[in-house]
PDB file of C-alpha atoms in Angstrom:
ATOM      1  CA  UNK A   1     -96.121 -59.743  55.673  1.00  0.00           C
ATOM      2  CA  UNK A   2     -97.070 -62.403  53.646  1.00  0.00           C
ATOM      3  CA  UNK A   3     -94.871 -63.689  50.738  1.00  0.00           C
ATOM      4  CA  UNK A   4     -97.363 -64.592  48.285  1.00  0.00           C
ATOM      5  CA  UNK A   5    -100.612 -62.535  47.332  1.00  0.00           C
ATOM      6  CA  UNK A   6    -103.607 -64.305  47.088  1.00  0.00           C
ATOM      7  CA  UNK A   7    -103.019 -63.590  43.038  1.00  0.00           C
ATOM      8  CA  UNK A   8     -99.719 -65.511  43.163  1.00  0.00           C
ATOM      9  CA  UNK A   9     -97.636 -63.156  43.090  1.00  0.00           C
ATOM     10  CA  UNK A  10     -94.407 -62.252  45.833  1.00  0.00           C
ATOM     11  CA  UNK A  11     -93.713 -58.521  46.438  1.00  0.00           C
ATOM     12  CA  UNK A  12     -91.990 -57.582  43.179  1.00  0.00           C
ATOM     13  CA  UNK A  13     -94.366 -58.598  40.812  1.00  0.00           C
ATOM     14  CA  UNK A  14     -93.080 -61.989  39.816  1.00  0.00           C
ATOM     15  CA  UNK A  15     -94.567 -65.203  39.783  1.00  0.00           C
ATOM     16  CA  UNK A  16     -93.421 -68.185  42.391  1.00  0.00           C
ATOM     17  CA  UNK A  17     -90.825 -69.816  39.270  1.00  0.00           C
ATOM     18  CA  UNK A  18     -90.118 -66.421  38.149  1.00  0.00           C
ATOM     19  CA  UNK A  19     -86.366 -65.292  37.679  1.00  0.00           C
ATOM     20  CA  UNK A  20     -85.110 -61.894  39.148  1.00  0.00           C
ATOM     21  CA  UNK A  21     -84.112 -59.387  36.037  1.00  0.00           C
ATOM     22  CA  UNK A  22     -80.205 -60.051  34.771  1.00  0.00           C
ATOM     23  CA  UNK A  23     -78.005 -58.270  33.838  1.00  0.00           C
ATOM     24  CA  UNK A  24     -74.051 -58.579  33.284  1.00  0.00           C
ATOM     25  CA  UNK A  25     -70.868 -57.416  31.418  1.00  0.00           C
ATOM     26  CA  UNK A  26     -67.468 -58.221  30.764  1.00  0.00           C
ATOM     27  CA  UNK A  27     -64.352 -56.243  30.291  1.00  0.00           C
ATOM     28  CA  UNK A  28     -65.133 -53.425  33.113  1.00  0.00           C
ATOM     29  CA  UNK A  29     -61.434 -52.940  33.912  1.00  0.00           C
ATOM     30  CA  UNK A  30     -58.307 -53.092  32.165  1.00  0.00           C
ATOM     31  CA  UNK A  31     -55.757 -53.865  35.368  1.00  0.00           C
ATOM     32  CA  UNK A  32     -57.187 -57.543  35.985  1.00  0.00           C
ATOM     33  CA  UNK A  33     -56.447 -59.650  33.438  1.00  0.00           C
ATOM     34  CA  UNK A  34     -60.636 -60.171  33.524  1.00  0.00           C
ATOM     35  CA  UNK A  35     -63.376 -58.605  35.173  1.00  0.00           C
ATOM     36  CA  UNK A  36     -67.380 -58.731  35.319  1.00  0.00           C
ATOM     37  CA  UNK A  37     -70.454 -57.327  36.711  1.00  0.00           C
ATOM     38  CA  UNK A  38     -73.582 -58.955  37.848  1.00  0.00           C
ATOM     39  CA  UNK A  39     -76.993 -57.845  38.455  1.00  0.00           C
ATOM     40  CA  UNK A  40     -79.568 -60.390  39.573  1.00  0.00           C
ATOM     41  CA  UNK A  41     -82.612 -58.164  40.880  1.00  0.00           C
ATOM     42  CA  UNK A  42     -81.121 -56.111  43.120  1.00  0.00           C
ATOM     43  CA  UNK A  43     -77.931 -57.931  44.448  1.00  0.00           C
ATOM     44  CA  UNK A  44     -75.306 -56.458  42.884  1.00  0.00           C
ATOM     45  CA  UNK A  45     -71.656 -58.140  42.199  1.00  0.00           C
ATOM     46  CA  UNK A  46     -68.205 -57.021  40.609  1.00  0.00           C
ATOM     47  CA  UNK A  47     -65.389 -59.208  40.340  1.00  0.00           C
ATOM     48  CA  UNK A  48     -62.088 -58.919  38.866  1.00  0.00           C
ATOM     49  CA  UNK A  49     -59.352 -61.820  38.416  1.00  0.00           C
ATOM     50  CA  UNK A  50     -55.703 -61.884  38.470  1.00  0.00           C
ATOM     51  CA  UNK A  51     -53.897 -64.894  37.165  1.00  0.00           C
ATOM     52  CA  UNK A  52     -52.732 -67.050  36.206  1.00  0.00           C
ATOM     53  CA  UNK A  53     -49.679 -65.776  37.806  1.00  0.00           C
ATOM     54  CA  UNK A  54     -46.557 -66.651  39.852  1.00  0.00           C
ATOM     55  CA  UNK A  55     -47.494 -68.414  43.397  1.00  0.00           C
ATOM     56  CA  UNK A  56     -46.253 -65.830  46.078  1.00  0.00           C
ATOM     57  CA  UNK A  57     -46.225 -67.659  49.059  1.00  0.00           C
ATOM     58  CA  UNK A  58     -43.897 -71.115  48.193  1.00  0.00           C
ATOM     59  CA  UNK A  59     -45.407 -72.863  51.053  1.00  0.00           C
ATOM     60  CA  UNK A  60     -48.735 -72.837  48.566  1.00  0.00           C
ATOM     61  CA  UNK A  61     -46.903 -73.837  45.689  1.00  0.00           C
ATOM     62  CA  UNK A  62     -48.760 -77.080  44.015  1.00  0.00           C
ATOM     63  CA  UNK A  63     -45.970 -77.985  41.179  1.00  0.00           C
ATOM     64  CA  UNK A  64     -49.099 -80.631  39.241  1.00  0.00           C
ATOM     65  CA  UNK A  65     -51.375 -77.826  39.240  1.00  0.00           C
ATOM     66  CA  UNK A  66     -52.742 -74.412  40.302  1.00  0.00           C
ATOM     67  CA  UNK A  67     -53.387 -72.637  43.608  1.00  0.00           C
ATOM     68  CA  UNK A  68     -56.979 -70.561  43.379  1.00  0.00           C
ATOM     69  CA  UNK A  69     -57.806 -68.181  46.067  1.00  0.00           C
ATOM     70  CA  UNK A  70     -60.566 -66.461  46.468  1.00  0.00           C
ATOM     71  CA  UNK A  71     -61.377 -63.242  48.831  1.00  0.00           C
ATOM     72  CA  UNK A  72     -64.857 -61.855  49.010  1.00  0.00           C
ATOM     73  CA  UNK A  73     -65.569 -58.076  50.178  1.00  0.00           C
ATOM     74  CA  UNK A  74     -68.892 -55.721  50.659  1.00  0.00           C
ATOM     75  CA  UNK A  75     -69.611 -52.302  50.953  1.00  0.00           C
ATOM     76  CA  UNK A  76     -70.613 -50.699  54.135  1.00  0.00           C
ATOM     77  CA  UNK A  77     -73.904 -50.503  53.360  1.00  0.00           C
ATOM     78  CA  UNK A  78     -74.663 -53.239  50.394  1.00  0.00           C
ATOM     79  CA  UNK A  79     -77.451 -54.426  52.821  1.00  0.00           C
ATOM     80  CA  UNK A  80     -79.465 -50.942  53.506  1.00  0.00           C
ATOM     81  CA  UNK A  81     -77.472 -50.406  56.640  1.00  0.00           C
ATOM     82  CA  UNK A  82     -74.083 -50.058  57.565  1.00  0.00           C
ATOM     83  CA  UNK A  83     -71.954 -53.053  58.123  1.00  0.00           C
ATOM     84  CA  UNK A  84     -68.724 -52.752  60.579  1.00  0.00           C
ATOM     85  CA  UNK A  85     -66.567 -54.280  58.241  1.00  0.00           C
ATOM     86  CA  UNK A  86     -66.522 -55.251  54.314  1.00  0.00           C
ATOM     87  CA  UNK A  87     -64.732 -58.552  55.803  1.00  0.00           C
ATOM     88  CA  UNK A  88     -65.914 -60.812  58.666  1.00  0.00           C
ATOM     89  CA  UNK A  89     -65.950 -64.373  59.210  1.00  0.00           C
ATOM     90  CA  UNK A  90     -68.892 -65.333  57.217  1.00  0.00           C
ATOM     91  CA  UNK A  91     -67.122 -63.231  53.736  1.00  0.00           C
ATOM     92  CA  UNK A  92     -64.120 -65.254  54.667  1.00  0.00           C
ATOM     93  CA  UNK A  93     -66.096 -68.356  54.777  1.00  0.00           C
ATOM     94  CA  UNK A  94     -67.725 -67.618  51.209  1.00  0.00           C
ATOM     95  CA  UNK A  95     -64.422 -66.730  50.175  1.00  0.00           C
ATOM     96  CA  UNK A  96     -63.085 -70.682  50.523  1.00  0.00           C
ATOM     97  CA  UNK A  97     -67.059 -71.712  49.638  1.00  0.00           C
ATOM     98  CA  UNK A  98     -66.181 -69.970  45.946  1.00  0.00           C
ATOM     99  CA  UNK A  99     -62.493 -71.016  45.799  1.00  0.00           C
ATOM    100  CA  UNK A 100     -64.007 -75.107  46.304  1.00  0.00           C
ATOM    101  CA  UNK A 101     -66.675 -74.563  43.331  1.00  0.00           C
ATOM    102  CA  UNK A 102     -63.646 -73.335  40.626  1.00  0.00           C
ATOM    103  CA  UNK A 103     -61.644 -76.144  41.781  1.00  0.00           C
ATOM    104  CA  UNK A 104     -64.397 -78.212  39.656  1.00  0.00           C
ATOM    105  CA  UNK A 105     -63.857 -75.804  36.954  1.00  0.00           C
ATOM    106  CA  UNK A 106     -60.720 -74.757  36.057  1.00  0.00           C
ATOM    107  CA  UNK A 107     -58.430 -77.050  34.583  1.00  0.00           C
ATOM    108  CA  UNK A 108     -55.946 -76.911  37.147  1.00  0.00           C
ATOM    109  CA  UNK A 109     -53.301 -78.913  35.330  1.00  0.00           C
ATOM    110  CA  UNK A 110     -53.102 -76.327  32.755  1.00  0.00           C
ATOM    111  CA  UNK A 111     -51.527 -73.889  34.909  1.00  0.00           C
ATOM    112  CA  UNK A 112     -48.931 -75.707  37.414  1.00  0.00           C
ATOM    113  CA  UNK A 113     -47.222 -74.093  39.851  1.00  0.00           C
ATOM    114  CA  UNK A 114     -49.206 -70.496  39.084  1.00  0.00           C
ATOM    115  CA  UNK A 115     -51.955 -68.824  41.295  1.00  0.00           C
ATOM    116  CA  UNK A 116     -55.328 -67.465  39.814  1.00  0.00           C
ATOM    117  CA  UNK A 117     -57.023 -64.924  42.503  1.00  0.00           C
ATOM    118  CA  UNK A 118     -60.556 -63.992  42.203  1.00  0.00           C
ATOM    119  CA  UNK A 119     -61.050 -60.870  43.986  1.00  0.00           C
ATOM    120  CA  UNK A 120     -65.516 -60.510  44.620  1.00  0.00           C
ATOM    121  CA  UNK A 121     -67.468 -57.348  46.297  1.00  0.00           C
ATOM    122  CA  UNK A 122     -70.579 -57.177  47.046  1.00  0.00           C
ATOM    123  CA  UNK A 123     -72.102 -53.627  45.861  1.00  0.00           C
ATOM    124  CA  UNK A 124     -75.798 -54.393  46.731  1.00  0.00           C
ATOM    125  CA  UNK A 125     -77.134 -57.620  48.794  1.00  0.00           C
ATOM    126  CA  UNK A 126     -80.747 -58.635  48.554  1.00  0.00           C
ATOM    127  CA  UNK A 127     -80.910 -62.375  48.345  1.00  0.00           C
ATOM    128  CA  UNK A 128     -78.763 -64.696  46.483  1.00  0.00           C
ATOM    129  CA  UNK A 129     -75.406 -63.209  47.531  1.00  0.00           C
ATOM    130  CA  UNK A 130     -73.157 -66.773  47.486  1.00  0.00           C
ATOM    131  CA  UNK A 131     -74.914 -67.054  43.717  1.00  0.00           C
ATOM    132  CA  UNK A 132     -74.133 -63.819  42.492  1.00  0.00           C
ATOM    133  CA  UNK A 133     -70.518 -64.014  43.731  1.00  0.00           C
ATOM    134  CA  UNK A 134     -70.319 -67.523  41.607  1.00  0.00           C
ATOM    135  CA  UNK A 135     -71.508 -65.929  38.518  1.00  0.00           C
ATOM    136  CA  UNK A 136     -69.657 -63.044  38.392  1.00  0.00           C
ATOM    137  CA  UNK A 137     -66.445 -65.020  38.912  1.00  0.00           C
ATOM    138  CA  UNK A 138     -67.074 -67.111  36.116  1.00  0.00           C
ATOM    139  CA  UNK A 139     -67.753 -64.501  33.900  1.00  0.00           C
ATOM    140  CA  UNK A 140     -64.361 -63.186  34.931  1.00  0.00           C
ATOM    141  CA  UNK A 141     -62.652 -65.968  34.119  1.00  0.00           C
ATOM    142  CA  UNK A 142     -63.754 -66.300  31.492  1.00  0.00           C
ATOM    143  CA  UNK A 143     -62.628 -62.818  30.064  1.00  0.00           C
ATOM    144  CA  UNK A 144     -59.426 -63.478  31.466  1.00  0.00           C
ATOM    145  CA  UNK A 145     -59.153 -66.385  29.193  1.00  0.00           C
ATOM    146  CA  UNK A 146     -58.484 -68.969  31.994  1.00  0.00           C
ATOM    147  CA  UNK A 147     -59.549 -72.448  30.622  1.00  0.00           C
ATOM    148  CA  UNK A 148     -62.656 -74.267  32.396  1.00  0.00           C
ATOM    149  CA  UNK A 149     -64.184 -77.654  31.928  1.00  0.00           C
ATOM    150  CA  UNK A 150     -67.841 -75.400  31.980  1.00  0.00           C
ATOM    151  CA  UNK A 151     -69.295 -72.363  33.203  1.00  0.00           C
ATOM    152  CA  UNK A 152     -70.329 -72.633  36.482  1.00  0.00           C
ATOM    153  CA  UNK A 153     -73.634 -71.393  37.303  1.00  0.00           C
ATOM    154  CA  UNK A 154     -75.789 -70.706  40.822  1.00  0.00           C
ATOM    155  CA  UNK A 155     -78.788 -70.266  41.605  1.00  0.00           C
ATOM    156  CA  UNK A 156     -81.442 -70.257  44.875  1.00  0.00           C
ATOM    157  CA  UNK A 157     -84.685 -71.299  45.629  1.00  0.00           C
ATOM    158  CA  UNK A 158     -86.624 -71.636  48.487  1.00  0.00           C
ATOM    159  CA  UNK A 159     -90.269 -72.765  50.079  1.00  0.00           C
ATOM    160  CA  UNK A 160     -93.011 -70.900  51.739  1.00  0.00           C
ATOM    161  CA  UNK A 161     -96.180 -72.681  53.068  1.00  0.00           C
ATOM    162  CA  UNK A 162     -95.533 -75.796  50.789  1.00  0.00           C
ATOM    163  CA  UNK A 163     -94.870 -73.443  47.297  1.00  0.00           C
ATOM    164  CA  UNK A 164     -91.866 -73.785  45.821  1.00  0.00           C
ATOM    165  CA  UNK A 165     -90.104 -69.920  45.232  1.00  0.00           C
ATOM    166  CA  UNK A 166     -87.491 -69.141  42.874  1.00  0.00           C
ATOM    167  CA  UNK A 167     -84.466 -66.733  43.209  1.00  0.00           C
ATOM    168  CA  UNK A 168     -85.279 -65.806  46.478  1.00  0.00           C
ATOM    169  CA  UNK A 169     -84.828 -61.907  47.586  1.00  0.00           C
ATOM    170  CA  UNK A 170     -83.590 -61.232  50.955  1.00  0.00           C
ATOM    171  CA  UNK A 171     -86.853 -60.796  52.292  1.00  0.00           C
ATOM    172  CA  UNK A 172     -88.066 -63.835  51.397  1.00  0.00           C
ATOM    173  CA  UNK A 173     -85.136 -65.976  52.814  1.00  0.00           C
ATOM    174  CA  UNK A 174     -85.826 -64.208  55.721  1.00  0.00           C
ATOM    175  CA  UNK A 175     -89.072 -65.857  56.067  1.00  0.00           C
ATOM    176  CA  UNK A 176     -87.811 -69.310  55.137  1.00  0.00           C
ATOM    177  CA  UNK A 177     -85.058 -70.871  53.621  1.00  0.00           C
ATOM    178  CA  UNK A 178     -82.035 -70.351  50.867  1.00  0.00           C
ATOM    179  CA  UNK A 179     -80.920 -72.952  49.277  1.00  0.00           C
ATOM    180  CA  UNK A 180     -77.854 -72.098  46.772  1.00  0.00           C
ATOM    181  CA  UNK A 181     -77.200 -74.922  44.189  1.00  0.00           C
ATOM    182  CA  UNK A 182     -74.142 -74.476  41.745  1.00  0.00           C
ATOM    183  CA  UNK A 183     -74.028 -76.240  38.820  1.00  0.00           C
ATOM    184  CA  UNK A 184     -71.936 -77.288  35.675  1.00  0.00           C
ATOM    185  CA  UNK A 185     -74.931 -76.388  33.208  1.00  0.00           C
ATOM    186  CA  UNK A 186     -73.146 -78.378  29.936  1.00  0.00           C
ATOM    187  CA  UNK A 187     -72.290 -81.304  32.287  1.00  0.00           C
ATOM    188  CA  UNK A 188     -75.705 -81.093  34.837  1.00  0.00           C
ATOM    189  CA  UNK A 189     -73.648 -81.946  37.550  1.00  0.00           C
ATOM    190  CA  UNK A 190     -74.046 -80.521  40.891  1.00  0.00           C
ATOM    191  CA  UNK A 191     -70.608 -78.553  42.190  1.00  0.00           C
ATOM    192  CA  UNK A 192     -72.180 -76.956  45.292  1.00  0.00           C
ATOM    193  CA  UNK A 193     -75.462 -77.246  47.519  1.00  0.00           C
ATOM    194  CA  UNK A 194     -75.624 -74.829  50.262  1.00  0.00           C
ATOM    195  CA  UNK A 195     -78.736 -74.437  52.947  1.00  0.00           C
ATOM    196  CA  UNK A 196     -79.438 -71.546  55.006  1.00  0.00           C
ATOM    197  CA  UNK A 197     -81.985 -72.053  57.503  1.00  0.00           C
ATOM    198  CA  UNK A 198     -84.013 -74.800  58.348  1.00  0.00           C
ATOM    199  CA  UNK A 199     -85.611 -77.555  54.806  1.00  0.00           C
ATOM    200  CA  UNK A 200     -87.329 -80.334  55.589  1.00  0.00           C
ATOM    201  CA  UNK A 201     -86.281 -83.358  54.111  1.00  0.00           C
ATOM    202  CA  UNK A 202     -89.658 -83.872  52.375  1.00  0.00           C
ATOM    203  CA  UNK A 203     -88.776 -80.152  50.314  1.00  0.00           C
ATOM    204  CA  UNK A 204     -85.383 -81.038  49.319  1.00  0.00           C
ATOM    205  CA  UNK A 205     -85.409 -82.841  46.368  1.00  0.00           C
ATOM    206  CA  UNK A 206     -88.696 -80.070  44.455  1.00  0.00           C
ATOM    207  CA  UNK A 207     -86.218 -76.920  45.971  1.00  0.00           C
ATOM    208  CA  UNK A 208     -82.767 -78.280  44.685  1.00  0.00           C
ATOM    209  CA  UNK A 209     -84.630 -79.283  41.088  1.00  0.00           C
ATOM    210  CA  UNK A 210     -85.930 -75.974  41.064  1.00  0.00           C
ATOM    211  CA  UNK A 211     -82.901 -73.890  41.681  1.00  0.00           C
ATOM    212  CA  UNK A 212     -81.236 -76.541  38.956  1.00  0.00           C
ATOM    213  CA  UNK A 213     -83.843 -74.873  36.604  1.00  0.00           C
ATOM    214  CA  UNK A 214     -83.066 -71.670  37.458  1.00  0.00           C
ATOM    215  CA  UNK A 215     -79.180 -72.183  36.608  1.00  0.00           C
ATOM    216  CA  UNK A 216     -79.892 -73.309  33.455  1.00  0.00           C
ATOM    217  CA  UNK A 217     -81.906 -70.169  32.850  1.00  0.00           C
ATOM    218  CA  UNK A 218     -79.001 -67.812  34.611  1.00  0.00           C
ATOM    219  CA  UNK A 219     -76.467 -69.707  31.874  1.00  0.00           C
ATOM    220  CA  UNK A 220     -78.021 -68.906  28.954  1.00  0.00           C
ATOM    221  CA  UNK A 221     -78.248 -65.252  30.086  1.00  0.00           C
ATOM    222  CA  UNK A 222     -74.448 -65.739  31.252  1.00  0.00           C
ATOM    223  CA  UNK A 223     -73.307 -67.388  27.749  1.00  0.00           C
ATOM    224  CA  UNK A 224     -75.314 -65.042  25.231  1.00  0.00           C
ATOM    225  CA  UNK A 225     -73.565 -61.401  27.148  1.00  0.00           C
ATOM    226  CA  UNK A 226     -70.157 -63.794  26.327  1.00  0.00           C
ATOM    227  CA  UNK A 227     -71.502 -64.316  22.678  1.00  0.00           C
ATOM    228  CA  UNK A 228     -72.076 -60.449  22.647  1.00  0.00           C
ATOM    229  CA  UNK A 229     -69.126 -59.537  23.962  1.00  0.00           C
ATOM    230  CA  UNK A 230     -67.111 -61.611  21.819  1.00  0.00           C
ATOM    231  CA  UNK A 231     -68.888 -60.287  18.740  1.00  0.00           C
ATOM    232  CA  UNK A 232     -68.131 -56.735  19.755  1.00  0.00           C
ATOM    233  CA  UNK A 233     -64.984 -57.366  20.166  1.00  0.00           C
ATOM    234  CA  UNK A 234     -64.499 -59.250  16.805  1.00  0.00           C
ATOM    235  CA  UNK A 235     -65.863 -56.347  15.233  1.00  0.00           C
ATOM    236  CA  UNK A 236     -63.607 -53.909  17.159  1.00  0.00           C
ATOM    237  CA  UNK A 237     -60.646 -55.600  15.612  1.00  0.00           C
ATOM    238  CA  UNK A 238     -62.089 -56.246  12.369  1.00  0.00           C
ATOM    239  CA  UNK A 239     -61.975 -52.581  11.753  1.00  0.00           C
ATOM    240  CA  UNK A 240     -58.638 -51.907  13.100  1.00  0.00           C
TER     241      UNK A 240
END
């Protein structure tokens, strides 16, 4: 099946430097002390945070600054069929893949000797699950009021028969590559590059610029639902 139509267009309609639809929130749950949901096309994401809170394990305990852990879960069937297990050994490898980005985020020095735990599922996977994951853990820290030097913000991109595609789907990864760049959108500096599948070296530099583009579109969708849900809230206790 072939990727691009001879009009340009990929399978859902949407141009090669097209973005997926977004959609997020804040505030879903009251336990965590901050919570978010992503939509980005079909992948869907929750994630909740707890923290910052005591260390539990003293062996961890980092008295300059904060531990951050991260464990990453799915559904049994976030992919169209069942999966064994909602943890394996790639979800624990994402797990310490999103616990590395925040390090570059969070101001760790703010909150010594305390642990902040970012707890992701996946509800729905169809391309640009590590991304997802990012953003809805930033969102969720950032209703749970932790501090952060910027949002972080990821996006993928990818390259079929020389044309650059952004936001890949699953489908189309399938077919090439996925290439997940996180970035510090205020700052423009790069806090994670990730590769599945084969790039050549030639491609590298047009698909990391491109998925660089598409952060900076994924953060101002990410910082105006904060804007709203600030304002909302204002409001809410405005009247109160």
């Amino acid at each position: 099946m072939e990727v691009i139509s001879p009009e340009g267009l990929r399978q859902d309609g949407r141009t090669a430097l097209c973005l997926r639809d977004i959609s997020c929130r804040l505030g879903l749950y009251e336990r965590p002390n901050g919570s978010a949901y992503i939509e980005m096309g079909n992948t869907k994401v929750l994630a909740a945070v707890y923290g910052p809170r005591e260390v539990r394990s003293l062996s961890k305990q980092n008295l300059d600054e904060c531990v951050i852990q991260c464990e990453m879960s799915r559904i049994a069937a976030c992919q169209g069929e069942r999966v064994r297990r909602p943890r394996d050994q790639r979800t624990r490898a994402l797990s310490l893949q999103i616990a590395g980005v925040f390090h570059a985020a969070i101001r760790k020095t703010k909150y010594p000797g305390s642990q902040i735990d970012i707890y992701v599922q996946v509800l729905q996977a169809d391309g640009g699950v590590t991304s997802a994951c990012i953003n809805a853990s930033t969102l969720a820290l950032v209703h749970a009021g932790v501090e952060l030097v910027d949002y972080v913000v990821s996006c993928t991109a990818s390259i079929n028969k020389s044309m650059p595609l952004l936001d890949v789907t699953q489908q189309e990864s399938a077919s090439g590559c996925e290439v997940t760049v996180s970035i510090l959108p205020n700052k423009g500096s790069v806090v994670s590059l990730d590769c599945a599948h084969t790039l050549h070296l030639d491609h590298l530099d047009e698909v990391v610029d491109l998925a660089m583009k598409g952060c900076q579109q994924v953060y101002k969708a990410m910082s105006q639902e904060v804007e709203t849900y600030l304002q909302d809230k204002h409001a809410i206790m405005s009247h109160r």
